[in-house]
mmCIF file of C-alpha atoms and ligand atoms in Angstrom:
data_model
loop_
_atom_site.group_PDB
_atom_site.id
_atom_site.type_symbol
_atom_site.label_atom_id
_atom_site.label_comp_id
_atom_site.label_asym_id
_atom_site.label_seq_id
_atom_site.Cartn_x
_atom_site.Cartn_y
_atom_site.Cartn_z
ATOM 1 C CA MET X 1 -0.017 -0.013 0.012
ATOM 2 C CA LEU X 2 2.741 2.429 0.777
ATOM 3 C CA THR X 3 4.451 1.653 -2.440
ATOM 4 C CA LEU X 4 1.254 2.858 -4.164
ATOM 5 C CA LEU X 5 1.409 5.932 -1.972
ATOM 6 C CA GLU X 6 5.087 6.530 -3.008
ATOM 7 C CA LEU X 7 3.848 6.582 -6.563
ATOM 8 C CA LEU X 8 0.961 8.887 -5.801
ATOM 9 C CA LYS X 9 2.511 11.348 -3.368
ATOM 10 C CA ASP X 10 3.407 13.943 -5.951
ATOM 11 C CA GLY X 11 -0.223 14.798 -6.288
ATOM 12 C CA ARG X 12 -0.298 14.360 -9.997
ATOM 13 C CA PHE X 13 -2.463 12.201 -12.109
ATOM 14 C CA HIS X 14 -1.292 8.582 -12.686
ATOM 15 C CA SER X 15 -3.152 6.180 -14.886
ATOM 16 C CA GLY X 16 -4.228 2.777 -13.576
ATOM 17 C CA GLU X 17 -2.242 1.086 -16.348
ATOM 18 C CA ALA X 18 1.032 3.001 -15.347
ATOM 19 C CA LEU X 19 0.284 2.287 -11.625
ATOM 20 C CA GLY X 20 -0.229 -1.406 -12.344
ATOM 21 C CA ALA X 21 2.952 -1.664 -14.484
ATOM 22 C CA ALA X 22 5.018 0.009 -11.760
ATOM 23 C CA LEU X 23 3.691 -2.265 -8.979
ATOM 24 C CA GLY X 24 3.632 -5.372 -11.163
ATOM 25 C CA VAL X 25 -0.199 -6.077 -10.618
ATOM 26 C CA SER X 26 -3.328 -5.793 -12.615
ATOM 27 C CA ARG X 27 -5.451 -2.678 -12.977
ATOM 28 C CA SER X 28 -8.279 -4.245 -10.802
ATOM 29 C CA ALA X 29 -5.660 -5.045 -8.109
ATOM 30 C CA VAL X 30 -4.621 -1.224 -8.297
ATOM 31 C CA TRP X 31 -8.325 -0.309 -7.876
ATOM 32 C CA LYS X 32 -8.575 -2.539 -4.745
ATOM 33 C CA GLN X 33 -5.413 -0.993 -3.201
ATOM 34 C CA LEU X 34 -6.813 2.502 -3.842
ATOM 35 C CA GLN X 35 -9.991 1.600 -2.073
ATOM 36 C CA HIS X 36 -7.961 0.356 1.056
ATOM 37 C CA LEU X 37 -5.966 3.638 0.887
ATOM 38 C CA GLU X 38 -9.150 5.646 0.928
ATOM 39 C CA ALA X 39 -10.828 3.457 3.711
ATOM 40 C CA GLU X 40 -7.701 2.729 5.985
ATOM 41 C CA LEU X 41 -5.700 5.843 5.799
ATOM 42 C CA ASN X 42 -8.584 8.199 5.070
ATOM 43 C CA LEU X 43 -6.831 9.744 2.112
ATOM 44 C CA PRO X 44 -9.299 11.143 -0.571
ATOM 45 C CA VAL X 45 -8.159 10.143 -4.162
ATOM 46 C CA HIS X 46 -9.690 11.812 -7.191
ATOM 47 C CA LYS X 47 -10.604 9.634 -10.161
ATOM 48 C CA VAL X 48 -10.932 11.317 -13.561
ATOM 49 C CA ARG X 49 -11.874 9.319 -16.678
ATOM 50 C CA GLY X 50 -8.991 9.424 -19.255
ATOM 51 C CA LYS X 51 -6.528 10.849 -16.629
ATOM 52 C CA GLY X 52 -6.341 8.289 -13.884
ATOM 53 C CA TYR X 53 -5.816 8.772 -10.078
ATOM 54 C CA GLN X 54 -4.576 11.649 -8.084
ATOM 55 C CA LEU X 55 -4.352 12.331 -4.299
ATOM 56 C CA ALA X 56 -6.532 15.248 -3.243
ATOM 57 C CA SER X 57 -3.272 16.925 -2.074
ATOM 58 C CA PRO X 58 0.463 16.026 -2.422
ATOM 59 C CA LEU X 59 2.234 14.314 0.509
ATOM 60 C CA VAL X 60 5.573 14.714 1.936
ATOM 61 C CA PHE X 61 6.501 11.704 4.195
ATOM 62 C CA LEU X 62 8.450 11.936 7.399
ATOM 63 C CA SER X 63 12.254 11.488 6.719
ATOM 64 C CA ALA X 64 15.089 11.142 9.254
ATOM 65 C CA ALA X 65 17.573 12.287 6.638
ATOM 66 C CA GLU X 66 15.527 15.530 5.962
ATOM 67 C CA ILE X 67 15.064 16.357 9.640
ATOM 68 C CA GLU X 68 18.814 15.947 10.155
ATOM 69 C CA GLN X 69 19.470 18.149 7.134
ATOM 70 C CA HIS X 70 17.417 20.871 8.901
ATOM 71 C CA ALA X 71 19.028 20.298 12.248
ATOM 72 C CA PRO X 72 22.511 18.696 11.709
ATOM 73 C CA ASP X 73 23.554 19.446 15.306
ATOM 74 C CA LEU X 74 20.833 17.486 17.081
ATOM 75 C CA ALA X 75 21.997 13.923 16.100
ATOM 76 C CA TRP X 76 19.314 12.140 18.183
ATOM 77 C CA PRO X 77 18.471 8.573 16.923
ATOM 78 C CA ILE X 78 15.075 8.687 15.204
ATOM 79 C CA HIS X 79 12.602 5.832 14.944
ATOM 80 C CA ILE X 80 9.817 6.467 12.190
ATOM 81 C CA TYR X 81 6.734 4.310 11.823
ATOM 82 C CA ASP X 82 4.137 4.259 9.073
ATOM 83 C CA SER X 83 1.575 3.325 11.665
ATOM 84 C CA ILE X 84 1.787 2.719 15.499
ATOM 85 C CA ASP X 85 -0.634 2.547 18.335
ATOM 86 C CA SER X 86 0.978 5.460 20.082
ATOM 87 C CA THR X 87 4.453 6.970 19.777
ATOM 88 C CA ASN X 88 4.392 7.475 23.532
ATOM 89 C CA ALA X 89 3.550 3.746 24.070
ATOM 90 C CA GLU X 90 6.303 2.713 21.606
ATOM 91 C CA ALA X 91 8.825 5.156 23.243
ATOM 92 C CA LEU X 92 8.086 3.449 26.685
ATOM 93 C CA ARG X 93 8.593 0.167 25.228
ATOM 94 C CA LEU X 94 11.786 1.085 23.582
ATOM 95 C CA ALA X 95 13.109 2.841 26.777
ATOM 96 C CA GLY X 96 13.398 -0.638 28.300
ATOM 97 C CA VAL X 97 15.728 -1.859 25.562
ATOM 98 C CA GLU X 98 17.537 1.027 24.043
ATOM 99 C CA CYS X 99 20.449 2.472 26.037
ATOM 100 C CA ALA X 100 21.284 5.735 24.249
ATOM 101 C CA THR X 101 19.174 8.623 25.106
ATOM 102 C CA PRO X 102 17.810 10.993 24.046
ATOM 103 C CA PHE X 103 16.007 9.237 21.243
ATOM 104 C CA LEU X 104 12.954 10.149 19.165
ATOM 105 C CA VAL X 105 9.796 8.226 18.142
ATOM 106 C CA LEU X 106 7.743 9.596 15.245
ATOM 107 C CA ALA X 107 4.826 8.075 13.204
ATOM 108 C CA GLU X 108 2.752 8.984 10.233
ATOM 109 C CA GLN X 109 -0.332 7.761 11.956
ATOM 110 C CA GLN X 110 -1.410 6.643 15.479
ATOM 111 C CA THR X 111 -4.147 4.115 15.816
ATOM 112 C CA ALA X 112 -4.466 4.647 19.571
ATOM 113 C CA GLY X 113 -2.948 8.188 20.166
ATOM 114 C CA ARG X 114 -3.560 9.081 23.680
ATOM 115 C CA GLY X 115 -4.122 12.475 25.578
ATOM 116 C CA ARG X 116 -4.433 12.923 29.344
ATOM 117 C CA ARG X 117 -6.534 10.650 31.447
ATOM 118 C CA GLY X 118 -6.957 8.045 28.746
ATOM 119 C CA ARG X 119 -8.605 10.501 26.306
ATOM 120 C CA LYS X 120 -8.114 9.950 22.504
ATOM 121 C CA TRP X 121 -5.667 11.969 20.409
ATOM 122 C CA VAL X 122 -6.951 12.179 16.964
ATOM 123 C CA SER X 123 -3.992 11.182 14.629
ATOM 124 C CA PRO X 124 -4.666 10.922 10.870
ATOM 125 C CA PHE X 125 -2.141 9.634 8.390
ATOM 126 C CA ALA X 126 0.629 11.967 7.128
ATOM 127 C CA GLN X 127 -1.004 15.222 8.276
ATOM 128 C CA ASN X 128 0.333 15.999 11.697
ATOM 129 C CA VAL X 129 3.353 15.560 13.922
ATOM 130 C CA TYR X 130 3.177 12.736 16.421
ATOM 131 C CA TYR X 131 6.422 13.152 18.450
ATOM 132 C CA SER X 132 7.893 11.365 21.513
ATOM 133 C CA LEU X 133 11.283 12.192 22.813
ATOM 134 C CA VAL X 134 12.747 10.010 25.526
ATOM 135 C CA LEU X 135 15.084 11.424 27.992
ATOM 136 C CA ARG X 136 16.900 9.719 31.083
ATOM 137 C CA ILE X 137 16.385 11.469 34.353
ATOM 138 C CA GLU X 138 19.097 11.096 36.767
ATOM 139 C CA ASP X 139 18.510 13.619 39.572
ATOM 140 C CA GLY X 140 14.902 12.691 40.054
ATOM 141 C CA LEU X 141 12.109 15.029 40.967
ATOM 142 C CA ARG X 142 14.051 18.306 40.426
ATOM 143 C CA GLN X 143 14.522 17.553 36.830
ATOM 144 C CA LEU X 144 10.833 16.744 36.462
ATOM 145 C CA GLU X 145 9.634 20.045 38.071
ATOM 146 C CA GLY X 146 7.709 22.199 35.635
ATOM 147 C CA LEU X 147 9.007 20.027 32.735
ATOM 148 C CA SER X 148 5.707 19.780 30.748
ATOM 149 C CA LEU X 149 5.423 23.569 31.063
ATOM 150 C CA VAL X 150 8.944 23.915 29.503
ATOM 151 C CA VAL X 151 8.052 21.587 26.725
ATOM 152 C CA GLY X 152 4.907 23.838 26.089
ATOM 153 C CA LEU X 153 7.430 26.800 25.630
ATOM 154 C CA ALA X 154 9.470 24.825 23.088
ATOM 155 C CA VAL X 155 6.370 23.808 21.143
ATOM 156 C CA MET X 156 4.937 27.271 21.257
ATOM 157 C CA GLN X 157 8.257 28.741 19.909
ATOM 158 C CA ALA X 158 8.575 26.111 17.153
ATOM 159 C CA LEU X 159 4.882 27.008 16.033
ATOM 160 C CA ARG X 160 5.749 30.777 15.993
ATOM 161 C CA GLU X 161 8.788 30.040 13.912
ATOM 162 C CA SER X 162 6.455 28.200 11.601
ATOM 163 C CA GLY X 163 4.260 31.187 11.037
ATOM 164 C CA VAL X 164 1.833 30.827 13.831
ATOM 165 C CA GLN X 165 2.726 34.105 15.669
ATOM 166 C CA THR X 166 -0.342 33.798 17.892
ATOM 167 C CA ALA X 167 0.279 30.483 19.593
ATOM 168 C CA THR X 168 -0.034 30.681 23.333
ATOM 169 C CA LEU X 169 -0.103 28.345 26.341
ATOM 170 C CA LYS X 170 -2.856 27.146 28.665
ATOM 171 C CA TRP X 171 -1.808 25.540 31.855
ATOM 172 C CA PRO X 172 -0.787 22.979 32.233
ATOM 173 C CA ASN X 173 -0.149 21.235 28.921
ATOM 174 C CA ASP X 174 -1.980 22.845 25.979
ATOM 175 C CA VAL X 175 -0.918 25.153 23.101
ATOM 176 C CA LEU X 176 -3.769 27.303 21.872
ATOM 177 C CA VAL X 177 -4.464 29.787 19.068
ATOM 178 C CA GLY X 178 -7.226 31.941 20.553
ATOM 179 C CA GLN X 179 -9.573 29.307 22.164
ATOM 180 C CA LYS X 180 -8.627 26.584 19.673
ATOM 181 C CA LYS X 181 -6.163 23.682 20.582
ATOM 182 C CA ILE X 182 -3.290 23.375 18.097
ATOM 183 C CA ALA X 183 -1.024 21.093 20.165
ATOM 184 C CA GLY X 184 -1.091 18.921 23.159
ATOM 185 C CA ILE X 185 1.633 17.555 25.437
ATOM 186 C CA LEU X 186 1.588 14.218 27.477
ATOM 187 C CA LEU X 187 4.565 13.328 29.704
ATOM 188 C CA GLU X 188 4.780 9.679 30.725
ATOM 189 C CA LEU X 189 7.411 8.091 33.071
ATOM 190 C CA VAL X 190 8.912 4.676 33.454
ATOM 191 C CA GLY X 191 11.227 3.769 36.314
ATOM 192 C CA ASP X 192 11.556 5.260 39.780
ATOM 193 C CA PRO X 193 11.105 9.041 39.613
ATOM 194 C CA ALA X 194 13.076 9.524 43.047
ATOM 195 C CA ASP X 195 16.057 7.710 41.366
ATOM 196 C CA ILE X 196 16.813 6.857 37.788
ATOM 197 C CA CYS X 197 13.802 6.860 35.286
ATOM 198 C CA HIS X 198 13.068 7.655 31.714
ATOM 199 C CA VAL X 199 10.554 10.374 30.790
ATOM 200 C CA VAL X 200 8.762 10.334 27.457
ATOM 201 C CA LEU X 201 7.913 13.900 26.111
ATOM 202 C CA GLY X 202 4.803 13.155 23.978
ATOM 203 C CA ILE X 203 3.924 16.029 21.649
ATOM 204 C CA GLY X 204 0.969 16.206 19.032
ATOM 205 C CA ILE X 205 0.890 19.110 16.694
ATOM 206 C CA ASN X 206 -1.826 19.636 14.214
ATOM 207 C CA VAL X 207 0.126 20.627 11.162
ATOM 208 C CA ASN X 208 -1.681 20.043 7.821
ATOM 209 C CA MET X 209 -4.952 18.714 9.197
ATOM 210 C CA GLN X 210 -7.919 20.531 7.678
ATOM 211 C CA LYS X 211 -10.917 18.404 8.719
ATOM 212 C CA ALA X 212 -11.389 16.231 11.823
ATOM 213 C CA ASP X 213 -14.954 15.553 12.789
ATOM 214 C CA GLU X 214 -13.822 13.413 15.654
ATOM 215 C CA VAL X 215 -12.177 16.148 17.669
ATOM 216 C CA ASP X 216 -14.829 17.060 20.190
ATOM 217 C CA GLN X 217 -13.398 20.512 21.095
ATOM 218 C CA GLN X 218 -12.353 23.687 19.120
ATOM 219 C CA TRP X 219 -9.137 22.935 17.220
ATOM 220 C CA THR X 220 -6.824 24.439 14.656
ATOM 221 C CA SER X 221 -3.794 23.519 12.646
ATOM 222 C CA VAL X 222 -0.671 25.325 11.258
ATOM 223 C CA GLN X 223 -2.072 25.152 7.709
ATOM 224 C CA LEU X 224 -5.442 26.449 8.800
ATOM 225 C CA GLU X 225 -3.738 29.393 10.532
ATOM 226 C CA THR X 226 -1.160 30.227 7.912
ATOM 227 C CA GLY X 227 -2.970 29.316 4.719
ATOM 228 C CA PHE X 228 0.004 27.159 3.530
ATOM 229 C CA PRO X 229 0.830 23.539 3.709
ATOM 230 C CA VAL X 230 3.819 23.031 6.061
ATOM 231 C CA ASP X 231 6.844 20.877 5.658
ATOM 232 C CA ARG X 232 6.594 18.496 8.801
ATOM 233 C CA ASN X 233 10.314 17.524 8.624
ATOM 234 C CA ALA X 234 11.337 21.184 8.907
ATOM 235 C CA LEU X 235 8.890 21.688 11.761
ATOM 236 C CA ILE X 236 10.213 18.685 13.472
ATOM 237 C CA ALA X 237 13.752 19.971 13.266
ATOM 238 C CA ARG X 238 12.714 23.384 14.581
ATOM 239 C CA LEU X 239 10.980 21.706 17.543
ATOM 240 C CA GLY X 240 14.039 19.658 18.307
ATOM 241 C CA LEU X 241 16.230 22.638 18.412
ATOM 242 C CA GLN X 242 13.715 24.529 20.564
ATOM 243 C CA LEU X 243 13.554 21.521 23.005
ATOM 244 C CA GLN X 244 17.282 21.298 23.167
ATOM 245 C CA GLY X 245 17.582 24.914 24.162
ATOM 246 C CA TYR X 246 14.821 24.927 26.776
ATOM 247 C CA LEU X 247 15.640 21.588 28.161
ATOM 248 C CA GLY X 248 19.290 22.671 28.604
ATOM 249 C CA ARG X 249 18.179 25.804 30.459
ATOM 250 C CA HIS X 250 15.801 23.858 32.549
ATOM 251 C CA ARG X 251 18.379 21.236 33.498
ATOM 252 C CA VAL X 252 20.946 23.802 34.636
ATOM 253 C CA LEU X 253 18.720 26.442 36.279
ATOM 254 C CA GLY X 254 15.408 24.667 36.981
ATOM 255 C CA PHE X 255 11.895 25.969 36.126
ATOM 256 C CA ALA X 256 12.270 29.015 38.241
ATOM 257 C CA GLU X 257 14.344 30.662 35.507
ATOM 258 C CA LEU X 258 11.481 30.115 32.978
ATOM 259 C CA GLN X 259 8.598 30.972 35.277
ATOM 260 C CA ASN X 260 8.380 34.670 34.080
ATOM 261 C CA GLU X 261 8.653 33.681 30.406
ATOM 262 C CA TRP X 262 5.972 30.886 30.850
ATOM 263 C CA GLU X 263 3.543 33.504 32.550
ATOM 264 C CA LYS X 264 4.166 36.121 29.862
ATOM 265 C CA ASN X 265 2.859 33.498 27.256
ATOM 266 C CA HIS X 266 -0.042 32.221 29.369
ATOM 267 C CA ALA X 267 -3.256 32.824 27.433
ATOM 268 C CA TRP X 268 -5.410 32.911 30.573
ATOM 269 C CA GLN X 269 -3.099 35.074 32.844
ATOM 270 C CA GLY X 270 -5.427 37.233 34.998
ATOM 271 C CA ARG X 271 -8.558 35.464 33.700
ATOM 272 C CA ALA X 272 -11.425 34.244 35.780
ATOM 273 C CA VAL X 273 -11.340 30.487 35.672
ATOM 274 C CA SER X 274 -12.716 27.211 37.107
ATOM 275 C CA LEU X 275 -10.259 24.584 38.178
ATOM 276 C CA ILE X 276 -11.810 21.107 37.795
ATOM 277 C CA ALA X 277 -10.629 17.948 39.525
ATOM 278 C CA GLY X 278 -13.164 15.131 38.843
ATOM 279 C CA VAL X 279 -16.464 16.249 40.563
ATOM 280 C CA ASN X 280 -14.847 19.113 42.348
ATOM 281 C CA GLN X 281 -14.491 22.616 41.184
ATOM 282 C CA VAL X 282 -12.772 25.738 42.449
ATOM 283 C CA ASP X 283 -13.322 29.215 41.068
ATOM 284 C CA GLY X 284 -10.659 31.761 41.128
ATOM 285 C CA VAL X 285 -8.543 34.271 39.044
ATOM 286 C CA VAL X 286 -5.213 33.126 37.503
ATOM 287 C CA LEU X 287 -2.194 34.712 39.245
ATOM 288 C CA GLY X 288 0.424 32.629 37.313
ATOM 289 C CA VAL X 289 2.706 29.595 38.214
ATOM 290 C CA ASP X 290 5.088 29.117 41.052
ATOM 291 C CA ARG X 291 8.750 28.046 40.844
ATOM 292 C CA GLN X 292 7.728 24.292 40.491
ATOM 293 C CA GLY X 293 5.164 25.016 37.604
ATOM 294 C CA ALA X 294 2.056 24.710 39.835
ATOM 295 C CA LEU X 295 -0.934 26.891 39.175
ATOM 296 C CA ARG X 296 -1.389 29.964 41.401
ATOM 297 C CA LEU X 297 -5.076 30.996 41.819
ATOM 298 C CA SER X 298 -6.604 33.685 43.766
ATOM 299 C CA VAL X 299 -9.498 32.087 45.496
ATOM 300 C CA ASP X 300 -11.749 34.565 47.436
ATOM 301 C CA GLY X 301 -8.741 36.931 47.557
ATOM 302 C CA VAL X 302 -6.447 34.230 48.952
ATOM 303 C CA GLU X 303 -3.565 32.741 46.874
ATOM 304 C CA LYS X 304 -3.801 29.053 46.501
ATOM 305 C CA ILE X 305 -1.406 26.555 44.770
ATOM 306 C CA TYR X 306 -2.574 23.702 42.722
ATOM 307 C CA SER X 307 -0.677 20.858 40.893
ATOM 308 C CA GLY X 308 -1.288 17.341 39.600
ATOM 309 C CA GLY X 309 -2.079 15.722 36.384
ATOM 310 C CA GLU X 310 -5.785 15.285 37.082
ATOM 311 C CA LEU X 311 -6.662 19.113 36.929
ATOM 312 C CA SER X 312 -8.401 20.890 34.125
ATOM 313 C CA LEU X 313 -8.803 24.557 33.625
ATOM 314 C CA ARG X 314 -11.904 26.226 32.015
ATOM 315 C CA LEU X 315 -12.612 29.902 31.422
ATOM 316 C CA ARG X 316 -15.502 31.215 33.370
ATOM 317 C CA ASP X 317 -18.238 33.100 31.493
ATOM 318 C CA ASP X 318 -17.642 36.199 33.585
ATOM 319 C CA SER X 319 -13.893 36.254 32.657
HETATM 320 P P1 ATP K 401 -7.721 19.806 29.848
HETATM 321 O O1 ATP K 401 -6.143 19.401 29.792
HETATM 322 O O2 ATP K 401 -7.829 21.141 30.421
HETATM 323 O O3 ATP K 401 -8.654 18.819 30.414
HETATM 324 P P2 ATP K 401 -8.424 19.147 27.116
HETATM 325 O O4 ATP K 401 -9.906 19.178 27.116
HETATM 326 O O5 ATP K 401 -7.803 19.670 25.970
HETATM 327 O O6 ATP K 401 -7.960 20.070 28.369
HETATM 328 P P3 ATP K 401 -6.676 16.745 27.238
HETATM 329 O O7 ATP K 401 -6.784 15.634 27.966
HETATM 330 O O8 ATP K 401 -5.508 17.733 27.506
HETATM 331 O O9 ATP K 401 -8.001 17.718 27.476
HETATM 332 O O10 ATP K 401 -6.628 16.549 25.564
HETATM 333 C C1 ATP K 401 -7.494 15.595 25.114
HETATM 334 C C2 ATP K 401 -8.553 16.195 24.276
HETATM 335 O O11 ATP K 401 -8.029 16.875 23.076
HETATM 336 C C3 ATP K 401 -9.588 15.212 23.795
HETATM 337 O O12 ATP K 401 -10.557 14.925 24.659
HETATM 338 C C4 ATP K 401 -10.112 15.892 22.572
HETATM 339 O O13 ATP K 401 -11.217 16.799 22.914
HETATM 340 C C5 ATP K 401 -8.938 16.845 22.137
HETATM 341 N N1 ATP K 401 -8.317 16.286 20.911
HETATM 342 C C6 ATP K 401 -8.145 15.032 20.596
HETATM 343 N N2 ATP K 401 -7.353 15.013 19.297
HETATM 344 C C7 ATP K 401 -6.944 16.356 18.995
HETATM 345 C C8 ATP K 401 -6.286 16.897 17.976
HETATM 346 N N3 ATP K 401 -5.679 16.315 17.033
HETATM 347 N N4 ATP K 401 -6.302 18.280 17.960
HETATM 348 C C9 ATP K 401 -6.875 18.980 18.922
HETATM 349 N N5 ATP K 401 -7.641 18.409 19.968
HETATM 350 C C10 ATP K 401 -7.657 17.068 19.960
HETATM 351 C C1 BTN K 402 -3.265 16.140 25.511
HETATM 352 O O1 BTN K 402 -3.580 17.331 25.084
HETATM 353 O O2 BTN K 402 -4.104 15.656 26.151
HETATM 354 C C2 BTN K 402 -2.014 15.584 25.113
HETATM 355 C C3 BTN K 402 -2.021 14.991 23.696
HETATM 356 C C4 BTN K 402 -0.662 14.309 23.380
HETATM 357 C C5 BTN K 402 -0.678 13.723 22.088
HETATM 358 C C6 BTN K 402 0.674 13.278 21.800
HETATM 359 S S1 BTN K 402 0.753 12.689 19.954
HETATM 360 C C7 BTN K 402 2.396 12.084 20.365
HETATM 361 C C8 BTN K 402 2.382 11.330 21.625
HETATM 362 N N1 BTN K 402 1.761 9.974 21.596
HETATM 363 C C9 BTN K 402 0.643 9.857 22.157
HETATM 364 O O3 BTN K 402 -0.143 8.744 22.062
HETATM 365 N N2 BTN K 402 0.240 10.929 22.691
HETATM 366 C C10 BTN K 402 1.244 12.111 22.577
#
């Protein structure tokens, strides 16, 4: 199937006969493969009598060589999959067997992409970035403090460099344009966080996605914001360089050094919000984050601190 895609990826017309000859199969076998392509990968194919078959838009596949060309100094080993359950799940599996860190797991498609609390991350084929970077953590909890917020800063900067100037952050782990989600971050740990462990920095960025009925909240993508298709390999390289810079600062100086910068880019700074933890809700005004990356809320005029992976922030109507 991917060989057929290799032939079609230029976005030009190819006759059934030419495709059959190149693949060494009959025209009806080509037809069957095309139907699979549409059904399994959700890729629309135009069929025009007398001209043949054409992908609705050209595709550029992920390529380690191209990523390295854009960021020669990074030199992280890269594993690329056509399809995987979840790049985070694969990264956690590989962390048990692969010794050299950091390493990167990427995929064209995730069949079980995951968000926080078991939610689904919609991950169509060859449109977005599904990125999991594995780091080894040696001095335990200090290196984890504020880490997901630091990753957010790197993702936001990579998006701005890609033309989305209005990308901002929402505590704890979302990147937004206005009220629309353009990227999400999911950190997962394996090992003993108080000793040596591995952390997977899972990042999903909507890049060229233009339609996704399954996403049940407001969302956008780089292409929807800029009006142009985006080279995912170049974006991945920019993201890697941003992560390298921010993670380096965080490792040496801790989150406290990035606290101000994070607050300046927080979309909901000073806004009236509700903080939701399961069935419990607290209403307050966002003051910012503390030196560990926890949320500071003014609740009835008193500053309160909140942290933990189960918390969700929502804007209040009177905000
Ligand atoms: P919060 O973190 O405040 O609970 P959230 O509603 O964004 O915010 P998350 O668990 O962070 O929840 O993210 C998962 C949610 O993201 C899914 O429930 C879905 O609504 C949404 N989502 C899934 N796939 C995508 C995607 N590709 N782009 C944007 N949003 C998506
Ligand atoms: C969220 O907003 O809830 C986090 C979404 C994280 C999605 C990314 S895509 C790459 C990596 N693999 C996964 O299964 N999830 C993360």
